[in-house]
């Protein structure tokens, strides 16, 4: 039965992918543990991209409209999807959300998944790139302990580097572990709070969007 | 089908509960986001409880024996359960693990669940108490965004308070949110790293074990 669900999801995800391609929309699937700073990353991204690149957001959470309210205040159109007991977004939820959101052509669509390093790894949403965010307050061995997620990601954003002086976190070791499960993975180290390294993220986005 | 799985799990969990009661074993189910410090909490607990209270551990992870190795070095018997694609421990996995571990009578059995704030909330393991661990590096609104987990927990350990000076985390607000979803919840604030507040956790354990 699990295979059936995944197969059905894969078909719908390809349909989403075709829709995004037709409109020139760069769709990103943002996955992480709860509390790694996905929403803060989006808030700052929306503010820094300013008029350069329009951003729309789909927010996934079990409950609350909190993140959608934060994104709206940052100035981007947003649709919140509450999954209830569900532990991940799927391609159908995303399909219904972006049809409601109707993002502009040649824009970026940020899909913030439910905070969970396990289940979302199995569900393609039709994204162009999957972005896994980890924070330096988590252990270095997270990529080894949650290998499916790091294996399925295209890029790894390592957030909260402003806290490095107060932690025992070994940044090179974390990357070494991540590369063990996915040797194609690339990394951007940054702090959403201090802004350090944030330009690398913005540059990566502009490049992905072909700007 | 989901209901069937949960119903079957509930039956097995009650059988586990009976086994623990018969042996006077205090079984705790430790749940959290990845990286909140569950394993470090256990390491320090094993060292601080010393000979006062025997501790055995069941370690749940998607992959790796890392945590089991750490627990063994801290001096406690341990069985590692790798869930593969699975996102939580269930009562059957725990049953097989504790039969292999065969914990001593009148001991504490720590069950470290897979790091995930969603799926483990639905699966009773037969524990006496469910302990949710959150870290001050996560957002205050986690209890609202993952309400099932906080609603099903008996006690909330708030870890990494040594980092509070470097964060914008509002501790009273986090507790207020947690109490909104579960007004029975009690809290222990501590830092596994600095040891601040740790005696409250040890005292709580001794009290639960009837010592």
mmCIF file of N, CA and C in Angstrom, chain B residues 52-101:
data_model
loop_
_atom_site.group_PDB
_atom_site.id
_atom_site.type_symbol
_atom_site.label_atom_id
_atom_site.label_comp_id
_atom_site.label_asym_id
_atom_site.label_seq_id
_atom_site.Cartn_x
_atom_site.Cartn_y
_atom_site.Cartn_z
ATOM 1 N N UNK B 52 22.839 4.461 41.983
ATOM 2 C CA UNK B 52 21.574 4.656 42.697
ATOM 3 C C UNK B 52 20.398 3.977 42.042
ATOM 4 N N UNK B 53 20.417 3.964 40.717
ATOM 5 C CA UNK B 53 19.264 3.452 39.972
ATOM 6 C C UNK B 53 19.792 2.877 38.659
ATOM 7 N N UNK B 54 19.604 1.578 38.416
ATOM 8 C CA UNK B 54 20.104 1.020 37.156
ATOM 9 C C UNK B 54 19.292 1.547 35.972
ATOM 10 N N UNK B 55 19.990 1.843 34.895
ATOM 11 C CA UNK B 55 19.352 2.378 33.693
ATOM 12 C C UNK B 55 19.672 1.473 32.508
ATOM 13 N N UNK B 56 18.663 1.144 31.710
ATOM 14 C CA UNK B 56 18.882 0.456 30.435
ATOM 15 C C UNK B 56 18.228 1.311 29.348
ATOM 16 N N UNK B 57 18.712 1.169 28.125
ATOM 17 C CA UNK B 57 18.275 2.086 27.069
ATOM 18 C C UNK B 57 17.916 1.340 25.784
ATOM 19 N N UNK B 58 16.801 1.753 25.182
ATOM 20 C CA UNK B 58 16.478 1.344 23.809
ATOM 21 C C UNK B 58 16.638 2.590 22.933
ATOM 22 N N UNK B 59 17.483 2.473 21.913
ATOM 23 C CA UNK B 59 17.794 3.610 21.048
ATOM 24 C C UNK B 59 17.093 3.447 19.713
ATOM 25 N N UNK B 60 16.260 4.402 19.344
ATOM 26 C CA UNK B 60 15.598 4.373 18.040
ATOM 27 C C UNK B 60 16.216 5.382 17.087
ATOM 28 N N UNK B 61 16.602 4.938 15.904
ATOM 29 C CA UNK B 61 17.116 5.836 14.863
ATOM 30 C C UNK B 61 16.803 5.218 13.519
ATOM 31 N N UNK B 62 16.694 6.072 12.497
ATOM 32 C CA UNK B 62 16.548 5.523 11.146
ATOM 33 C C UNK B 62 17.749 4.665 10.797
ATOM 34 N N UNK B 63 18.940 5.200 11.055
ATOM 35 C CA UNK B 63 20.194 4.527 10.708
ATOM 36 C C UNK B 63 21.240 4.790 11.773
ATOM 37 N N UNK B 64 22.293 4.053 11.719
ATOM 38 C CA UNK B 64 23.525 4.149 12.544
ATOM 39 C C UNK B 64 23.377 3.524 13.928
ATOM 40 N N UNK B 65 24.536 3.142 14.467
ATOM 41 C CA UNK B 65 24.643 2.640 15.829
ATOM 42 C C UNK B 65 25.259 3.718 16.717
ATOM 43 N N UNK B 66 25.380 4.938 16.206
ATOM 44 C CA UNK B 66 26.092 6.005 16.931
ATOM 45 C C UNK B 66 25.597 6.178 18.362
ATOM 46 N N UNK B 67 24.272 6.276 18.512
ATOM 47 C CA UNK B 67 23.738 6.571 19.835
ATOM 48 C C UNK B 67 23.951 5.391 20.777
ATOM 49 N N UNK B 68 23.791 4.179 20.262
ATOM 50 C CA UNK B 68 24.009 3.002 21.102
ATOM 51 C C UNK B 68 25.454 2.974 21.593
ATOM 52 N N UNK B 69 26.396 3.327 20.714
ATOM 53 C CA UNK B 69 27.801 3.351 21.131
ATOM 54 C C UNK B 69 28.028 4.376 22.237
ATOM 55 N N UNK B 70 27.381 5.535 22.106
ATOM 56 C CA UNK B 70 27.544 6.570 23.140
ATOM 57 C C UNK B 70 26.975 6.099 24.480
ATOM 58 N N UNK B 71 25.821 5.455 24.430
ATOM 59 C CA UNK B 71 25.179 4.989 25.669
ATOM 60 C C UNK B 71 26.013 3.901 26.333
ATOM 61 N N UNK B 72 26.561 3.012 25.508
ATOM 62 C CA UNK B 72 27.381 1.927 26.040
ATOM 63 C C UNK B 72 28.611 2.499 26.746
ATOM 64 N N UNK B 73 29.208 3.516 26.108
ATOM 65 C CA UNK B 73 30.368 4.142 26.737
ATOM 66 C C UNK B 73 30.005 4.843 28.044
ATOM 67 N N UNK B 74 28.768 5.305 28.141
ATOM 68 C CA UNK B 74 28.326 5.945 29.386
ATOM 69 C C UNK B 74 28.045 4.904 30.461
ATOM 70 N N UNK B 75 28.006 3.628 30.079
ATOM 71 C CA UNK B 75 27.926 2.569 31.080
ATOM 72 C C UNK B 75 26.581 1.890 31.240
ATOM 73 N N UNK B 76 25.684 2.009 30.271
ATOM 74 C CA UNK B 76 24.374 1.357 30.404
ATOM 75 C C UNK B 76 24.181 0.313 29.302
ATOM 76 N N UNK B 77 23.487 -0.766 29.620
ATOM 77 C CA UNK B 77 23.132 -1.722 28.575
ATOM 78 C C UNK B 77 22.160 -1.093 27.591
ATOM 79 N N UNK B 78 22.319 -1.414 26.308
ATOM 80 C CA UNK B 78 21.535 -0.724 25.286
ATOM 81 C C UNK B 78 21.249 -1.650 24.116
ATOM 82 N N UNK B 79 20.076 -1.491 23.516
ATOM 83 C CA UNK B 79 19.752 -2.153 22.247
ATOM 84 C C UNK B 79 19.362 -1.066 21.251
ATOM 85 N N UNK B 80 19.958 -1.116 20.075
ATOM 86 C CA UNK B 80 19.637 -0.127 19.034
ATOM 87 C C UNK B 80 18.585 -0.712 18.102
ATOM 88 N N UNK B 81 17.565 0.073 17.799
ATOM 89 C CA UNK B 81 16.563 -0.318 16.808
ATOM 90 C C UNK B 81 16.679 0.643 15.629
ATOM 91 N N UNK B 82 17.019 0.133 14.467
ATOM 92 C CA UNK B 82 17.060 0.981 13.264
ATOM 93 C C UNK B 82 15.748 0.807 12.512
ATOM 94 N N UNK B 83 15.078 1.934 12.270
ATOM 95 C CA UNK B 83 13.737 1.864 11.681
ATOM 96 C C UNK B 83 13.758 1.930 10.152
ATOM 97 N N UNK B 84 14.947 2.134 9.551
ATOM 98 C CA UNK B 84 15.020 2.215 8.085
ATOM 99 C C UNK B 84 14.221 3.390 7.570
ATOM 100 N N UNK B 85 13.195 3.144 6.765
ATOM 101 C CA UNK B 85 12.336 4.235 6.294
ATOM 102 C C UNK B 85 11.328 4.695 7.349
ATOM 103 N N UNK B 86 11.229 3.938 8.428
ATOM 104 C CA UNK B 86 10.210 4.228 9.447
ATOM 105 C C UNK B 86 10.520 5.485 10.229
ATOM 106 N N UNK B 87 9.464 6.151 10.682
ATOM 107 C CA UNK B 87 9.605 7.475 11.274
ATOM 108 C C UNK B 87 9.327 7.483 12.776
ATOM 109 N N UNK B 88 9.152 6.302 13.377
ATOM 110 C CA UNK B 88 8.828 6.238 14.803
ATOM 111 C C UNK B 88 9.095 4.822 15.291
ATOM 112 N N UNK B 89 9.231 4.656 16.595
ATOM 113 C CA UNK B 89 9.209 3.322 17.191
ATOM 114 C C UNK B 89 7.757 2.917 17.384
ATOM 115 N N UNK B 90 7.498 1.606 17.341
ATOM 116 C CA UNK B 90 6.165 1.129 17.712
ATOM 117 C C UNK B 90 6.294 0.098 18.831
ATOM 118 N N UNK B 91 5.158 -0.306 19.367
ATOM 119 C CA UNK B 91 5.158 -1.166 20.548
ATOM 120 C C UNK B 91 5.810 -2.526 20.261
ATOM 121 N N UNK B 92 5.693 -3.001 19.051
ATOM 122 C CA UNK B 92 6.289 -4.290 18.710
ATOM 123 C C UNK B 92 7.816 -4.206 18.672
ATOM 124 N N UNK B 93 8.348 -3.150 18.080
ATOM 125 C CA UNK B 93 9.814 -2.954 18.072
ATOM 126 C C UNK B 93 10.352 -2.887 19.495
ATOM 127 N N UNK B 94 9.613 -2.159 20.346
ATOM 128 C CA UNK B 94 10.050 -1.994 21.736
ATOM 129 C C UNK B 94 9.963 -3.326 22.469
ATOM 130 N N UNK B 95 8.909 -4.092 22.182
ATOM 131 C CA UNK B 95 8.754 -5.402 22.822
ATOM 132 C C UNK B 95 9.944 -6.298 22.513
ATOM 133 N N UNK B 96 10.287 -6.377 21.224
ATOM 134 C CA UNK B 96 11.418 -7.227 20.835
ATOM 135 C C UNK B 96 12.723 -6.720 21.445
ATOM 136 N N UNK B 97 12.852 -5.391 21.505
ATOM 137 C CA UNK B 97 14.098 -4.817 22.038
ATOM 138 C C UNK B 97 14.252 -5.086 23.534
ATOM 139 N N UNK B 98 13.159 -4.935 24.304
ATOM 140 C CA UNK B 98 13.350 -5.123 25.749
ATOM 141 C C UNK B 98 13.456 -6.596 26.119
ATOM 142 N N UNK B 99 12.905 -7.477 25.286
ATOM 143 C CA UNK B 99 13.100 -8.903 25.557
ATOM 144 C C UNK B 99 14.566 -9.270 25.346
ATOM 145 N N UNK B 100 15.198 -8.617 24.382
ATOM 146 C CA UNK B 100 16.624 -8.857 24.150
ATOM 147 C C UNK B 100 17.471 -8.194 25.247
ATOM 148 N N UNK B 101 17.064 -7.007 25.634
ATOM 149 C CA UNK B 101 17.816 -6.227 26.627
ATOM 150 C C UNK B 101 17.652 -6.821 28.021
#
